[in-house]
Coordinates of C-alpha atoms in Angstrom, one line a residue:
X526 CA 0.0 0.0 0.0
X527 CA 1.4 3.4 -1.0
X528 CA 0.6 6.1 1.5
X529 CA 0.9 9.8 0.7
X530 CA -0.6 12.5 2.8
X531 CA -4.2 11.5 3.6
X532 CA -4.4 9.1 0.7
X533 CA -3.7 5.4 0.3
X534 CA -3.3 3.6 -3.0
X535 CA -3.5 -0.1 -3.7
X536 CA -0.5 -1.7 -5.4
X537 CA -2.4 -2.1 -8.7
X538 CA -4.0 1.4 -8.6
X539 CA -2.4 3.8 -11.1
X540 CA -1.9 7.3 -9.8
X541 CA -1.6 10.5 -11.8
X542 CA 0.7 13.3 -10.6
X543 CA -0.1 16.5 -12.5
X544 CA 2.7 19.0 -13.2
X545 CA 2.2 22.6 -12.1
X546 CA 5.3 24.7 -12.9
X547 CA 5.8 27.9 -10.9
X548 CA 8.4 29.0 -13.3
X549 CA 8.4 31.7 -16.1
X550 CA 10.5 29.5 -18.4
X551 CA 9.3 25.9 -18.1
X552 CA 10.2 23.9 -21.1
X553 CA 6.7 22.7 -22.0
X554 CA 4.2 25.4 -21.0
X555 CA 6.5 28.4 -21.1
X556 CA 5.4 29.9 -17.9
X557 CA 1.6 29.4 -18.3
X558 CA 1.2 28.7 -14.6
X559 CA 3.7 31.1 -13.2
X560 CA 1.0 33.5 -12.0
X561 CA -1.3 32.3 -9.1
X562 CA -4.7 32.3 -10.8
X563 CA -3.7 30.3 -13.9
X564 CA -1.8 27.9 -11.6
X565 CA -4.8 27.4 -9.3
X566 CA -7.1 26.9 -12.3
X567 CA -4.6 24.2 -13.5
X568 CA -4.8 22.5 -10.1
X569 CA -8.6 22.5 -10.2
X570 CA -8.7 21.1 -13.7
X571 CA -6.2 18.5 -12.9
X572 CA -8.0 17.3 -9.9
X573 CA -11.3 17.2 -11.8
X574 CA -9.7 15.1 -14.5
X575 CA -8.4 12.5 -12.1
X576 CA -5.0 13.7 -10.7
X577 CA -4.5 12.5 -7.1
X578 CA -1.1 14.3 -6.8
X579 CA -0.1 17.9 -7.7
X580 CA 3.6 18.3 -8.3
X581 CA 4.7 21.9 -7.8
X582 CA 8.1 23.0 -9.0
X583 CA 9.9 26.4 -8.8
X584 CA 12.9 25.7 -10.9
X585 CA 12.9 24.3 -14.5
X586 CA 14.9 21.2 -14.9
X587 CA 17.0 22.4 -17.8
X588 CA 19.8 25.0 -17.9
X589 CA 18.7 28.6 -17.6
X590 CA 18.9 31.7 -15.4
X591 CA 20.1 31.0 -11.9
X592 CA 17.3 30.5 -9.4
X593 CA 18.4 30.9 -5.8
X594 CA 16.9 28.9 -2.9
X595 CA 15.2 32.1 -1.7
X596 CA 13.6 32.7 -5.1
X597 CA 12.5 29.1 -5.5
X598 CA 10.9 29.3 -2.1
X599 CA 9.1 32.5 -3.0
X600 CA 7.6 30.9 -6.1
X601 CA 6.5 27.7 -4.3
X602 CA 5.6 28.2 -0.6
X603 CA 2.6 30.5 -0.7
X604 CA 1.2 28.5 -3.6
X605 CA 1.6 25.2 -1.6
X606 CA -0.3 26.8 1.3
X607 CA -3.1 27.9 -0.9
X608 CA -3.5 24.6 -2.6
X609 CA -3.5 22.9 0.8
X610 CA -6.3 25.2 1.9
X611 CA -8.4 24.8 -1.2
X612 CA -7.8 21.0 -1.8
X613 CA -7.3 19.4 1.6
X614 CA -7.4 15.9 0.3
X615 CA -5.1 16.2 -2.7
X616 CA -1.5 15.0 -2.3
X617 CA 0.9 17.9 -2.6
X618 CA 4.4 17.1 -4.0
X619 CA 7.2 19.7 -4.3
X620 CA 9.8 19.2 -6.9
X621 CA 13.1 20.3 -5.4
X622 CA 16.6 19.1 -4.7
X623 CA 17.2 21.6 -1.9
X624 CA 16.8 20.6 1.7
X625 CA 16.0 24.2 2.8
X626 CA 13.2 24.5 0.3
X627 CA 11.9 21.0 1.1
X628 CA 11.7 21.9 4.8
X629 CA 9.8 25.1 4.2
X630 CA 7.5 23.2 1.8
X631 CA 6.7 20.6 4.5
X632 CA 5.9 23.5 6.9
X633 CA 3.5 24.9 4.2
X634 CA 1.7 21.6 3.8
X635 CA 3.6 19.4 1.3
X636 CA 3.1 15.6 1.6
X637 CA 5.8 14.5 -0.8
X638 CA 9.3 15.7 -1.8
X639 CA 10.1 14.9 -5.4
X640 CA 13.9 14.7 -5.5
X641 CA 14.4 14.6 -9.3
X642 CA 18.2 15.1 -9.0
X643 CA 19.0 11.9 -7.2
X644 CA 20.0 12.9 -3.7
X645 CA 22.5 15.6 -4.7
X646 CA 21.5 17.3 -1.3
X647 CA 21.5 14.4 1.2
X648 CA 19.7 16.7 3.6
X649 CA 16.5 16.4 1.6
X650 CA 15.9 12.8 2.7
X651 CA 16.5 13.9 6.3
X652 CA 13.8 16.5 5.9
X653 CA 11.4 13.9 4.6
X654 CA 12.2 11.7 7.6
X655 CA 11.8 14.5 10.1
X656 CA 8.4 15.5 8.7
X657 CA 7.3 11.9 8.0
X658 CA 6.4 12.8 4.4
X659 CA 7.0 10.8 1.2
X660 CA 10.1 10.9 -0.9
X661 CA 10.8 10.2 -4.6
X662 CA 14.2 8.6 -5.1
X663 CA 15.4 9.3 -8.6
X664 CA 18.3 8.1 -10.8
X665 CA 20.0 11.1 -12.4
X666 CA 23.3 9.5 -13.3
X667 CA 25.3 11.7 -10.9
X668 CA 24.4 14.8 -12.9
X669 CA 24.5 18.2 -11.3
X670 CA 21.1 19.9 -11.1
X671 CA 20.0 21.7 -14.3
X672 CA 22.7 20.2 -16.5
X673 CA 22.2 18.1 -19.7
X674 CA 24.0 14.8 -20.3
X675 CA 27.0 14.8 -22.5
X676 CA 28.5 11.5 -23.8
X677 CA 27.3 9.7 -20.7
X678 CA 27.9 5.9 -20.7
X679 CA 26.8 3.0 -18.5
X680 CA 27.9 -0.6 -18.6
X681 CA 24.3 -1.4 -17.8
X682 CA 22.0 1.6 -17.4
X683 CA 19.2 -0.4 -15.6
X684 CA 21.7 -2.0 -13.2
X685 CA 22.9 1.5 -12.3
X686 CA 19.3 2.8 -11.9
X687 CA 18.6 -0.1 -9.5
X688 CA 21.8 0.4 -7.6
X689 CA 21.2 4.2 -7.1
X690 CA 17.5 4.2 -6.5
X691 CA 17.4 1.3 -4.1
X692 CA 20.3 2.8 -2.2
X693 CA 18.5 6.1 -1.9
X694 CA 15.3 4.4 -0.8
X695 CA 16.9 2.2 1.9
X696 CA 18.8 5.2 3.2
X697 CA 15.5 7.2 3.4
X698 CA 13.8 4.4 5.3
X699 CA 16.8 4.1 7.7
X700 CA 16.6 7.8 8.4
X701 CA 12.9 7.5 9.2
X702 CA 10.9 8.1 6.0
X703 CA 7.9 5.8 6.2
X704 CA 8.7 2.8 3.9
X705 CA 5.2 2.9 2.4
X706 CA 5.8 6.5 1.3
X707 CA 9.0 6.0 -0.7
X708 CA 9.0 5.8 -4.5
X709 CA 11.7 5.1 -7.0
X710 CA 12.0 6.8 -10.4
X711 CA 14.3 5.7 -13.3
X712 CA 14.8 9.4 -14.2
X713 CA 14.1 9.4 -17.9
X714 CA 16.4 11.9 -19.7
X715 CA 18.2 12.8 -16.4
X716 CA 21.8 11.8 -16.9
X717 CA 20.8 9.7 -19.9
X718 CA 20.6 9.8 -23.7
X719 CA 17.6 8.6 -25.6
X720 CA 18.8 5.0 -25.9
X721 CA 19.3 4.9 -22.1
X722 CA 15.7 6.1 -21.5
X723 CA 14.3 3.6 -24.0
X724 CA 16.1 0.8 -22.3
X725 CA 14.9 2.0 -18.9
X726 CA 11.4 1.8 -20.2
X727 CA 11.8 -1.6 -21.8
X728 CA 13.2 -3.0 -18.6
X729 CA 10.9 -1.2 -16.2
X730 CA 9.7 -4.5 -14.9
X731 CA 13.0 -5.0 -13.1
X732 CA 12.3 -1.9 -11.0
X733 CA 8.7 -3.0 -10.3
X734 CA 10.0 -6.4 -9.2
X735 CA 11.9 -4.8 -6.3
X736 CA 8.6 -4.1 -4.6
X737 CA 9.1 -0.3 -4.4
X738 CA 6.3 1.7 -6.1
X739 CA 7.7 3.1 -9.4
X740 CA 7.1 6.6 -10.6
X741 CA 7.8 7.6 -14.2
X742 CA 8.1 11.1 -15.5
X743 CA 7.7 10.7 -19.3
X744 CA 5.6 13.6 -20.3
X745 CA 6.8 15.2 -23.6
X746 CA 10.4 14.5 -22.8
X747 CA 13.3 14.7 -25.3
X748 CA 13.7 10.9 -25.6
X749 CA 10.1 10.8 -26.9
X750 CA 10.9 13.7 -29.3
X751 CA 14.1 12.1 -30.6
X752 CA 12.6 8.6 -30.9
X753 CA 9.8 9.9 -33.2
X754 CA 11.6 13.0 -34.5
X755 CA 8.9 15.3 -33.2
X756 CA 9.1 18.8 -31.8
X757 CA 8.0 19.7 -28.3
X758 CA 4.3 20.2 -29.0
X759 CA 4.0 17.0 -31.0
X760 CA 5.1 14.5 -28.4
X761 CA 1.8 13.6 -26.7
X762 CA 1.1 10.5 -28.7
X763 CA 4.6 9.2 -28.1
X764 CA 4.2 10.0 -24.4
X765 CA 0.9 8.1 -24.2
X766 CA 2.4 5.1 -25.9
X767 CA 5.2 5.1 -23.5
X768 CA 2.7 5.5 -20.6
X769 CA 0.8 2.4 -21.8
X770 CA 3.9 0.3 -21.9
X771 CA 5.0 1.5 -18.5
X772 CA 1.6 0.8 -17.1
X773 CA 1.6 -2.7 -18.5
X774 CA 5.0 -3.3 -16.9
X775 CA 3.7 -2.2 -13.5
X776 CA 4.7 1.5 -12.9
X777 CA 2.3 3.1 -10.4
X778 CA 2.7 6.9 -10.5
X779 CA 2.8 9.0 -13.7
X780 CA 4.0 12.6 -13.7
X781 CA 2.2 14.3 -16.6
X782 CA 1.0 17.4 -18.3
X783 CA -2.0 15.8 -20.1
X784 CA -4.1 14.5 -17.2
X785 CA -7.3 13.5 -19.0
X786 CA -5.6 11.7 -21.8
X787 CA -3.3 9.8 -19.3
X788 CA -6.3 8.8 -17.2
X789 CA -7.9 7.1 -20.3
X790 CA -4.7 5.3 -21.1
X791 CA -4.2 4.0 -17.6
X792 CA -7.9 3.0 -17.3
X793 CA -7.7 1.1 -20.5
X794 CA -4.5 -0.7 -19.6
X795 CA -5.9 -1.5 -16.1
X796 CA -9.0 -3.0 -17.7
X797 CA -7.0 -5.1 -20.2
X798 CA -4.9 -6.4 -17.2
X799 CA -8.1 -7.3 -15.4
X800 CA -7.7 -4.8 -12.5
X801 CA -10.6 -2.6 -13.5
X802 CA -14.0 -3.5 -15.0
X803 CA -15.3 -1.7 -18.1
X804 CA -17.1 1.5 -17.3
X805 CA -20.0 0.2 -19.4
X806 CA -20.6 -3.3 -20.7
X807 CA -23.6 -3.6 -22.9
X808 CA -22.2 -5.0 -26.1
X809 CA -23.6 -8.5 -26.9
X810 CA -26.0 -8.4 -23.9
X811 CA -29.1 -6.7 -25.4

């Protein structure tokens, strides 16, 4: 059972994490939710469409203008408090690698710390333990935050993903993070080229077999664009195809931009797998 905030999720229950970027230069929406009102509208829509988790980030993942911890906190904390007030049952995740920001986010009402840069600040797991909130343990190939991979190589990328994420997860539990609130993430595109991300997807079952709930962040990423040779705004179909494969292989949490479309994909896969009955079953019965 995965437990985050007030919510519990069964092992075969797919969970959508909706992305809400509090940045003026986010790679996909180009700052569409930087201001409060559009961001709150995005949360309301995402929840209505089936998102159980809202992932709030104050720094874009890619290179760009420096964002200090103080500025990141300014972008995120008040918004976390307001989302907590308006949506008491939604799981609030904060996408940060900084322990100071993570601690302030927990004070503001966050339920989950999404450490997308793979423990670059070891103090973030300590914060999660102290506040008894969840933690996402990600493989980033040892990359520094906001850097792109350059000629990165692995003897076996999935073996490295398992070594790093399982190590981070066990450390988190040893520190006091509730075991049922720890997730592992292969970190598509982070410290990886396109072939690495494709292999991580193809062998996702190896992560699932560890017993830790697996989170995948696939939405409109460069590995999808390169695989299909599609620009940023034409990657939704490739993303959804990758989502379906990941769901079939057993991933549980999906960090996405397109909530409604992802919900349909996950429901369809769950029904094929026998975990969910059809919403309507009239054919051949009349």
